[in-house]
Amino acid sequence: MTLNQSWVESAQANACDFPIQNLPYGVFDDGTGARMGVAIGHFVLDVGRIDHGLDPVLFAEPAWNAVMAAGPEAWARLRARLTTLLSDRAHRAAVEPHLVPMSGVRLLMPFEVTEYTDFYAGRHHAFNVGTMFRGAENALPPNWLSIPIGYNGRASSVVVSGTPVTRPWGQVKGPDEALPRFAPSARFDLELEMGAIVGQPSRGMVSVAKADEMIFGYVLLNDWSARDIQAWEYQPLGPFQAKATATTISPWIVTKAALEPFRVPTPDRERPLLPYLREPGPMLYDIGLEVALAPDGKEETIISRTSYREMYYSAAQQLAHHTSSGCSMRVGDLLGSGTISGPDKEGRGSLLELGWGGKEPLTLKTGETRSFLQDGDRLTLRGVAQGNGYRIGFGDCTGQILPAIELPDWAME
Amino acid sequence: MTLNQSWVESAQANACDFPIQNLPYGVFDDGTGARMGVAIGHFVLDVGRIDHGLDPVLFAEPAWNAVMAAGPEAWARLRARLTTLLSDRAHRAAVEPHLVPMSGVRLLMPFEVTEYTDFYAGRHHAFNVGTMFRGAENALPPNWLSIPIGYNGRASSVVVSGTPVTRPWGQVKGPDEALPRFAPSARFDLELEMGAIVGQPSRGMVSVAKADEMIFGYVLLNDWSARDIQAWEYQPLGPFQAKATATTISPWIVTKAALEPFRVPTPDRERPLLPYLREPGPMLYDIGLEVALAPDGKEETIISRTSYREMYYSAAQQLAHHTSSGCSMRVGDLLGSGTISGPDKEGRGSLLELGWGGKEPLTLKTGETRSFLQDGDRLTLRGVAQGNGYRIGFGDCTGQILPAIELPDWAME
């Protein structure tokens, strides 16, 4: 079989993250206004200005929500049309004027986040964190093997890659302190996750198969977490301000269609799932993931390497569970997978795990050590699905830590 | 001082919930389409069609979000204008044609909920629930007196009064069961709350004084809760599907301006608050609240009577805390107060408390008993601020329980 190739030279399938097999969706601004775009090689296709074959109103706003709402048939039609336009040289003359060099654009939020839900569905992460807090015997909460545990996050916290992240203030209380203090978080952390984007609405309970159909695509997601704020606030109703400072996503929505060849099953069940959570087929994807940490202006160190296939629950299972109480889902809902850690130390998806709660600080290439994030640190998540002769990239998911703001007068003692 | 009166006869100040002192904002449909309205006496004023003095574009959509976004000065101008139009008889001829009898309209969601946050900030409720689960000695979590504990809820669950509520399915596990079952909730409950509506956006940390300025108005709120689903799911990350079935709000937004005469301070602090949570003035309101339960088609029983002044934390304090990590707030965000229970048994704001976890079932006027809600039960929250010669009503916040749906084939064993 000959691999489909684009006439865009920089999109050679084996040499870039955005070959014609990918065609991820984003929003860009080249200085003349925000518009919807498709990544191809080193370019962004100004998709609203070509003969895309869908209703032009779907491209009126700089966000992919309207296309999502148009439904799976429209999704398939657009992808087929883009594939034709970008591979068949007959269309080159018409399309090429609408290719904008990626180096000259700013990438913006690719969609409007309606609601954001985060899960806790990585087996190794849950085991690591549970072991630190409760010992290996009681690491997994009793419900963990039955429920894809989730909690509602804050949609207003979601920002696109490149947005700086300001260290939060919050209530913290050390084990030896009688009362909490209001202080900048001293245990600010990243969480390596994937985000699944809900592209179709639902009312009432949906099956795992239907949930999978509702998903439009995936992004990388960094669920920035203030461990010290969380420790004091999270009982009994869960994390709140610890997770509300920022949630960074990668700029390109990689569609479910592009990921289709990379489907893999969830791991064997250690406890049988209730029928409403059973999968009719493979619902995870084999996406290689890495986390890089670069102290301000210095060389980066890859601090973690793992894969999305390490999840215990798929996004489709999470979405099905999300609807089980009758909860309505809407176009633009974002589901964070939960931290993705591999089975080995090298694959841990948070500094909490990598540095074992501060007990085993990481040493970086620069010689510095890290237990948690320091001001100036730049964190970058990367994801690639490696196909036969091509790869599907997500684009960097990056953010740099800015120092906490000066405390306003009214918040001082 | 003579009380201001409206020329609308049914709006006599001492005889109705919607005198000219109230002027709450809603959305109605009289069969000719959904529009923004103002309650006055037994009528809804079709506000978009009168000379309201604001930009007409603010009334283009059937939701109050655009007026909220216009800011506090516009809020004050609209209220002053409505007061003039509805009290000065010179305007009667122009305005009266736009009064629609309330008995002939359907009331819809008064605003689009952007994000929904629920709190746990009633001292008596937290003490009651804590006593049931952990004993009176350890009733309050260690952080309770320092943090207005909150968690993110599901905005898509919010419905307007009158919307039926279908009993949810969910994972439940009894204390003697080894594994969970998927079953209709057998411990479905109400929670009596107030909702505060955020009318102005913020970026970064805001003070309690600024938070109070950002609040547009208040509604009654019933945070329907599946206690059995919650018991199994909520550790370690908080309630999720237990709270996602429905959240009912009353149809009229009672503005902060209308409630101004009813401000009362929060109770004395049992532990000093951190400076960022201190109130510059009284931020609660003296609003009498009651809960009525009517078995399907039968006489109702008032099962609880309390007041919003029983809260330990005000909505302004909750909102200030919400922003403390840098979390952005947006127009249309809704904050649930947390269950409002009074100090006595008669003032408990949930069946969990009223029936003490099923141990002391309530007896209704019909002779039936209740530990939790049964199919067909109609729950109604009511709220009134009693002024000198007038009262400010909220309109009923009601919902009837429908039986759980038949389980779909794919969810059966």
PDB file of N, CA, C and O in Angstrom, chain A residues 279-330:
ATOM      1  N   GLU A 279     -16.804  -2.171  27.338  1.00  0.00           N
ATOM      2  CA  GLU A 279     -16.455  -1.628  26.021  1.00  0.00           C
ATOM      3  C   GLU A 279     -16.727  -2.641  24.913  1.00  0.00           C
ATOM      4  O   GLU A 279     -16.354  -3.802  25.027  1.00  0.00           O
ATOM      5  N   PRO A 280     -17.332  -2.172  23.812  1.00  0.00           N
ATOM      6  CA  PRO A 280     -17.589  -3.061  22.682  1.00  0.00           C
ATOM      7  C   PRO A 280     -16.352  -3.262  21.807  1.00  0.00           C
ATOM      8  O   PRO A 280     -16.367  -4.084  20.897  1.00  0.00           O
ATOM      9  N   GLY A 281     -15.293  -2.539  22.062  1.00  0.00           N
ATOM     10  CA  GLY A 281     -14.078  -2.676  21.257  1.00  0.00           C
ATOM     11  C   GLY A 281     -12.985  -1.851  21.882  1.00  0.00           C
ATOM     12  O   GLY A 281     -13.162  -1.281  22.961  1.00  0.00           O
ATOM     13  N   PRO A 282     -11.820  -1.758  21.219  1.00  0.00           N
ATOM     14  CA  PRO A 282     -10.701  -1.003  21.796  1.00  0.00           C
ATOM     15  C   PRO A 282     -11.011   0.495  21.800  1.00  0.00           C
ATOM     16  O   PRO A 282     -11.376   1.056  20.777  1.00  0.00           O
ATOM     17  N   MET A 283     -10.861   1.125  22.928  1.00  0.00           N
ATOM     18  CA  MET A 283     -11.259   2.533  23.079  1.00  0.00           C
ATOM     19  C   MET A 283     -10.111   3.431  23.539  1.00  0.00           C
ATOM     20  O   MET A 283     -10.290   4.626  23.680  1.00  0.00           O
ATOM     21  N   LEU A 284      -8.959   2.823  23.832  1.00  0.00           N
ATOM     22  CA  LEU A 284      -7.794   3.661  24.126  1.00  0.00           C
ATOM     23  C   LEU A 284      -6.979   3.834  22.850  1.00  0.00           C
ATOM     24  O   LEU A 284      -7.281   3.234  21.819  1.00  0.00           O
ATOM     25  N   TYR A 285      -5.938   4.636  22.917  1.00  0.00           N
ATOM     26  CA  TYR A 285      -5.063   4.850  21.764  1.00  0.00           C
ATOM     27  C   TYR A 285      -3.618   4.756  22.219  1.00  0.00           C
ATOM     28  O   TYR A 285      -3.277   5.166  23.331  1.00  0.00           O
ATOM     29  N   ASP A 286      -2.791   4.209  21.338  1.00  0.00           N
ATOM     30  CA  ASP A 286      -1.370   4.099  21.644  1.00  0.00           C
ATOM     31  C   ASP A 286      -0.687   5.398  21.226  1.00  0.00           C
ATOM     32  O   ASP A 286      -0.284   5.565  20.079  1.00  0.00           O
ATOM     33  N   ILE A 287      -0.601   6.304  22.153  1.00  0.00           N
ATOM     34  CA  ILE A 287      -0.003   7.619  21.893  1.00  0.00           C
ATOM     35  C   ILE A 287       1.175   7.786  22.841  1.00  0.00           C
ATOM     36  O   ILE A 287       0.991   7.797  24.065  1.00  0.00           O
ATOM     37  N   GLY A 288       2.361   7.871  22.275  1.00  0.00           N
ATOM     38  CA  GLY A 288       3.549   8.072  23.098  1.00  0.00           C
ATOM     39  C   GLY A 288       3.563   9.479  23.671  1.00  0.00           C
ATOM     40  O   GLY A 288       3.272  10.445  22.972  1.00  0.00           O
ATOM     41  N   LEU A 289       3.874   9.595  24.956  1.00  0.00           N
ATOM     42  CA  LEU A 289       3.805  10.884  25.652  1.00  0.00           C
ATOM     43  C   LEU A 289       5.121  11.160  26.356  1.00  0.00           C
ATOM     44  O   LEU A 289       5.761  10.235  26.868  1.00  0.00           O
ATOM     45  N   GLU A 290       5.495  12.428  26.398  1.00  0.00           N
ATOM     46  CA  GLU A 290       6.651  12.785  27.203  1.00  0.00           C
ATOM     47  C   GLU A 290       6.454  14.155  27.843  1.00  0.00           C
ATOM     48  O   GLU A 290       5.662  14.975  27.367  1.00  0.00           O
ATOM     49  N   VAL A 291       7.175  14.354  28.934  1.00  0.00           N
ATOM     50  CA  VAL A 291       7.130  15.618  29.669  1.00  0.00           C
ATOM     51  C   VAL A 291       8.544  16.168  29.733  1.00  0.00           C
ATOM     52  O   VAL A 291       9.462  15.455  30.135  1.00  0.00           O
ATOM     53  N   ALA A 292       8.706  17.425  29.328  1.00  0.00           N
ATOM     54  CA  ALA A 292      10.010  18.081  29.411  1.00  0.00           C
ATOM     55  C   ALA A 292       9.942  19.246  30.388  1.00  0.00           C
ATOM     56  O   ALA A 292       8.958  19.983  30.421  1.00  0.00           O
ATOM     57  N   LEU A 293      10.987  19.371  31.194  1.00  0.00           N
ATOM     58  CA  LEU A 293      11.080  20.486  32.136  1.00  0.00           C
ATOM     59  C   LEU A 293      12.350  21.270  31.815  1.00  0.00           C
ATOM     60  O   LEU A 293      13.447  20.701  31.792  1.00  0.00           O
ATOM     61  N   ALA A 294      12.178  22.559  31.554  1.00  0.00           N
ATOM     62  CA  ALA A 294      13.339  23.425  31.280  1.00  0.00           C
ATOM     63  C   ALA A 294      13.349  24.565  32.281  1.00  0.00           C
ATOM     64  O   ALA A 294      12.447  25.403  32.279  1.00  0.00           O
ATOM     65  N   PRO A 295      14.369  24.618  33.163  1.00  0.00           N
ATOM     66  CA  PRO A 295      14.483  25.800  34.035  1.00  0.00           C
ATOM     67  C   PRO A 295      14.620  27.035  33.147  1.00  0.00           C
ATOM     68  O   PRO A 295      15.096  26.929  32.009  1.00  0.00           O
ATOM     69  N   ASP A 296      14.214  28.156  33.662  1.00  0.00           N
ATOM     70  CA  ASP A 296      14.118  29.406  32.889  1.00  0.00           C
ATOM     71  C   ASP A 296      15.287  29.620  31.920  1.00  0.00           C
ATOM     72  O   ASP A 296      16.418  29.860  32.347  1.00  0.00           O
ATOM     73  N   GLY A 297      15.022  29.502  30.636  1.00  0.00           N
ATOM     74  CA  GLY A 297      16.028  29.784  29.620  1.00  0.00           C
ATOM     75  C   GLY A 297      17.107  28.726  29.477  1.00  0.00           C
ATOM     76  O   GLY A 297      18.062  28.912  28.719  1.00  0.00           O
ATOM     77  N   LYS A 298      16.982  27.614  30.199  1.00  0.00           N
ATOM     78  CA  LYS A 298      18.048  26.595  30.166  1.00  0.00           C
ATOM     79  C   LYS A 298      17.592  25.341  29.428  1.00  0.00           C
ATOM     80  O   LYS A 298      16.438  25.210  29.030  1.00  0.00           O
ATOM     81  N   GLU A 299      18.524  24.408  29.282  1.00  0.00           N
ATOM     82  CA  GLU A 299      18.282  23.147  28.582  1.00  0.00           C
ATOM     83  C   GLU A 299      17.165  22.349  29.260  1.00  0.00           C
ATOM     84  O   GLU A 299      17.093  22.297  30.486  1.00  0.00           O
ATOM     85  N   GLU A 300      16.346  21.710  28.449  1.00  0.00           N
ATOM     86  CA  GLU A 300      15.266  20.909  29.028  1.00  0.00           C
ATOM     87  C   GLU A 300      15.727  19.498  29.355  1.00  0.00           C
ATOM     88  O   GLU A 300      16.682  18.979  28.774  1.00  0.00           O
ATOM     89  N   THR A 301      15.030  18.893  30.296  1.00  0.00           N
ATOM     90  CA  THR A 301      15.222  17.479  30.630  1.00  0.00           C
ATOM     91  C   THR A 301      13.891  16.765  30.403  1.00  0.00           C
ATOM     92  O   THR A 301      12.848  17.265  30.837  1.00  0.00           O
ATOM     93  N   ILE A 302      13.943  15.629  29.718  1.00  0.00           N
ATOM     94  CA  ILE A 302      12.727  14.815  29.610  1.00  0.00           C
ATOM     95  C   ILE A 302      12.561  14.101  30.952  1.00  0.00           C
ATOM     96  O   ILE A 302      13.397  13.265  31.326  1.00  0.00           O
ATOM     97  N   ILE A 303      11.520  14.444  31.682  1.00  0.00           N
ATOM     98  CA  ILE A 303      11.377  13.873  33.036  1.00  0.00           C
ATOM     99  C   ILE A 303      10.404  12.703  33.064  1.00  0.00           C
ATOM    100  O   ILE A 303      10.321  11.989  34.070  1.00  0.00           O
ATOM    101  N   SER A 304       9.684  12.473  31.965  1.00  0.00           N
ATOM    102  CA  SER A 304       8.745  11.343  31.963  1.00  0.00           C
ATOM    103  C   SER A 304       8.466  10.894  30.534  1.00  0.00           C
ATOM    104  O   SER A 304       8.374  11.722  29.630  1.00  0.00           O
ATOM    105  N   ARG A 305       8.348   9.570  30.358  1.00  0.00           N
ATOM    106  CA  ARG A 305       7.946   8.998  29.067  1.00  0.00           C
ATOM    107  C   ARG A 305       6.955   7.884  29.337  1.00  0.00           C
ATOM    108  O   ARG A 305       7.233   6.948  30.067  1.00  0.00           O
ATOM    109  N   THR A 306       5.769   7.994  28.719  1.00  0.00           N
ATOM    110  CA  THR A 306       4.754   6.963  28.947  1.00  0.00           C
ATOM    111  C   THR A 306       3.834   6.916  27.728  1.00  0.00           C
ATOM    112  O   THR A 306       4.200   7.414  26.658  1.00  0.00           O
ATOM    113  N   SER A 307       2.670   6.297  27.862  1.00  0.00           N
ATOM    114  CA  SER A 307       1.729   6.205  26.742  1.00  0.00           C
ATOM    115  C   SER A 307       0.303   6.311  27.268  1.00  0.00           C
ATOM    116  O   SER A 307      -0.002   5.870  28.379  1.00  0.00           O
ATOM    117  N   TYR A 308      -0.552   6.858  26.430  1.00  0.00           N
ATOM    118  CA  TYR A 308      -1.975   6.947  26.777  1.00  0.00           C
ATOM    119  C   TYR A 308      -2.580   5.558  26.979  1.00  0.00           C
ATOM    120  O   TYR A 308      -3.580   5.414  27.677  1.00  0.00           O
ATOM    121  N   ARG A 309      -1.955   4.524  26.411  1.00  0.00           N
ATOM    122  CA  ARG A 309      -2.495   3.166  26.569  1.00  0.00           C
ATOM    123  C   ARG A 309      -2.382   2.660  28.005  1.00  0.00           C
ATOM    124  O   ARG A 309      -2.925   1.599  28.341  1.00  0.00           O
ATOM    125  N   GLU A 310      -1.661   3.395  28.852  1.00  0.00           N
ATOM    126  CA  GLU A 310      -1.533   2.986  30.254  1.00  0.00           C
ATOM    127  C   GLU A 310      -2.786   3.268  31.082  1.00  0.00           C
ATOM    128  O   GLU A 310      -2.853   2.896  32.251  1.00  0.00           O
ATOM    129  N   MET A 311      -3.794   3.940  30.506  1.00  0.00           N
ATOM    130  CA  MET A 311      -5.019   4.226  31.254  1.00  0.00           C
ATOM    131  C   MET A 311      -5.774   2.945  31.586  1.00  0.00           C
ATOM    132  O   MET A 311      -5.737   1.976  30.830  1.00  0.00           O
ATOM    133  N   TYR A 312      -6.487   2.969  32.689  1.00  0.00           N
ATOM    134  CA  TYR A 312      -7.347   1.833  33.053  1.00  0.00           C
ATOM    135  C   TYR A 312      -8.738   2.013  32.448  1.00  0.00           C
ATOM    136  O   TYR A 312      -9.387   1.050  32.068  1.00  0.00           O
ATOM    137  N   TYR A 313      -9.203   3.256  32.379  1.00  0.00           N
ATOM    138  CA  TYR A 313     -10.504   3.567  31.775  1.00  0.00           C
ATOM    139  C   TYR A 313     -10.296   4.449  30.548  1.00  0.00           C
ATOM    140  O   TYR A 313      -9.462   5.360  30.563  1.00  0.00           O
ATOM    141  N   SER A 314     -11.072   4.215  29.510  1.00  0.00           N
ATOM    142  CA  SER A 314     -11.012   5.046  28.302  1.00  0.00           C
ATOM    143  C   SER A 314     -11.905   6.273  28.462  1.00  0.00           C
ATOM    144  O   SER A 314     -12.776   6.331  29.338  1.00  0.00           O
ATOM    145  N   ALA A 315     -11.704   7.243  27.575  1.00  0.00           N
ATOM    146  CA  ALA A 315     -12.554   8.437  27.589  1.00  0.00           C
ATOM    147  C   ALA A 315     -14.018   8.058  27.322  1.00  0.00           C
ATOM    148  O   ALA A 315     -14.933   8.674  27.872  1.00  0.00           O
ATOM    149  N   ALA A 316     -14.241   7.058  26.485  1.00  0.00           N
ATOM    150  CA  ALA A 316     -15.616   6.638  26.205  1.00  0.00           C
ATOM    151  C   ALA A 316     -16.277   6.075  27.463  1.00  0.00           C
ATOM    152  O   ALA A 316     -17.452   6.344  27.746  1.00  0.00           O
ATOM    153  N   GLN A 317     -15.525   5.298  28.238  1.00  0.00           N
ATOM    154  CA  GLN A 317     -16.068   4.790  29.505  1.00  0.00           C
ATOM    155  C   GLN A 317     -16.343   5.933  30.481  1.00  0.00           C
ATOM    156  O   GLN A 317     -17.354   5.941  31.180  1.00  0.00           O
ATOM    157  N   GLN A 318     -15.437   6.885  30.519  1.00  0.00           N
ATOM    158  CA  GLN A 318     -15.620   8.036  31.416  1.00  0.00           C
ATOM    159  C   GLN A 318     -16.865   8.826  31.028  1.00  0.00           C
ATOM    160  O   GLN A 318     -17.654   9.235  31.879  1.00  0.00           O
ATOM    161  N   LEU A 319     -17.034   9.008  29.721  1.00  0.00           N
ATOM    162  CA  LEU A 319     -18.190   9.772  29.250  1.00  0.00           C
ATOM    163  C   LEU A 319     -19.491   9.018  29.526  1.00  0.00           C
ATOM    164  O   LEU A 319     -20.489   9.614  29.952  1.00  0.00           O
ATOM    165  N   ALA A 320     -19.478   7.714  29.307  1.00  0.00           N
ATOM    166  CA  ALA A 320     -20.676   6.917  29.614  1.00  0.00           C
ATOM    167  C   ALA A 320     -21.017   7.030  31.101  1.00  0.00           C
ATOM    168  O   ALA A 320     -22.178   7.246  31.481  1.00  0.00           O
ATOM    169  N   HIS A 321     -20.010   6.911  31.944  1.00  0.00           N
ATOM    170  CA  HIS A 321     -20.260   7.050  33.389  1.00  0.00           C
ATOM    171  C   HIS A 321     -20.791   8.442  33.716  1.00  0.00           C
ATOM    172  O   HIS A 321     -21.690   8.591  34.561  1.00  0.00           O
ATOM    173  N   HIS A 322     -20.256   9.441  33.053  1.00  0.00           N
ATOM    174  CA  HIS A 322     -20.638  10.842  33.286  1.00  0.00           C
ATOM    175  C   HIS A 322     -22.141  11.040  33.055  1.00  0.00           C
ATOM    176  O   HIS A 322     -22.780  11.889  33.696  1.00  0.00           O
ATOM    177  N   THR A 323     -22.699  10.267  32.140  1.00  0.00           N
ATOM    178  CA  THR A 323     -24.124  10.419  31.799  1.00  0.00           C
ATOM    179  C   THR A 323     -25.016   9.498  32.623  1.00  0.00           C
ATOM    180  O   THR A 323     -26.244   9.547  32.476  1.00  0.00           O
ATOM    181  N   SER A 324     -24.423   8.641  33.469  1.00  0.00           N
ATOM    182  CA  SER A 324     -25.204   7.563  34.086  1.00  0.00           C
ATOM    183  C   SER A 324     -26.316   8.068  34.991  1.00  0.00           C
ATOM    184  O   SER A 324     -27.353   7.423  35.136  1.00  0.00           O
ATOM    185  N   SER A 325     -26.133   9.233  35.580  1.00  0.00           N
ATOM    186  CA  SER A 325     -27.166   9.798  36.467  1.00  0.00           C
ATOM    187  C   SER A 325     -28.202  10.602  35.696  1.00  0.00           C
ATOM    188  O   SER A 325     -29.068  11.221  36.287  1.00  0.00           O
ATOM    189  N   GLY A 326     -28.061  10.638  34.372  1.00  0.00           N
ATOM    190  CA  GLY A 326     -28.951  11.473  33.573  1.00  0.00           C
ATOM    191  C   GLY A 326     -28.337  12.818  33.225  1.00  0.00           C
ATOM    192  O   GLY A 326     -29.001  13.678  32.635  1.00  0.00           O
ATOM    193  N   CYS A 327     -27.066  13.019  33.586  1.00  0.00           N
ATOM    194  CA  CYS A 327     -26.381  14.294  33.341  1.00  0.00           C
ATOM    195  C   CYS A 327     -26.276  14.579  31.840  1.00  0.00           C
ATOM    196  O   CYS A 327     -25.768  13.754  31.090  1.00  0.00           O
ATOM    197  N   SER A 328     -26.763  15.740  31.431  1.00  0.00           N
ATOM    198  CA  SER A 328     -26.679  16.133  30.023  1.00  0.00           C
ATOM    199  C   SER A 328     -25.262  16.546  29.665  1.00  0.00           C
ATOM    200  O   SER A 328     -24.595  17.220  30.440  1.00  0.00           O
ATOM    201  N   MET A 329     -24.834  16.153  28.478  1.00  0.00           N
ATOM    202  CA  MET A 329     -23.541  16.586  27.964  1.00  0.00           C
ATOM    203  C   MET A 329     -23.789  17.539  26.802  1.00  0.00           C
ATOM    204  O   MET A 329     -24.808  17.446  26.109  1.00  0.00           O
ATOM    205  N   ARG A 330     -22.854  18.441  26.584  1.00  0.00           N
ATOM    206  CA  ARG A 330     -23.009  19.444  25.533  1.00  0.00           C
ATOM    207  C   ARG A 330     -21.767  19.519  24.649  1.00  0.00           C
ATOM    208  O   ARG A 330     -20.671  19.124  25.075  1.00  0.00           O
TER     209      ARG A 330
END
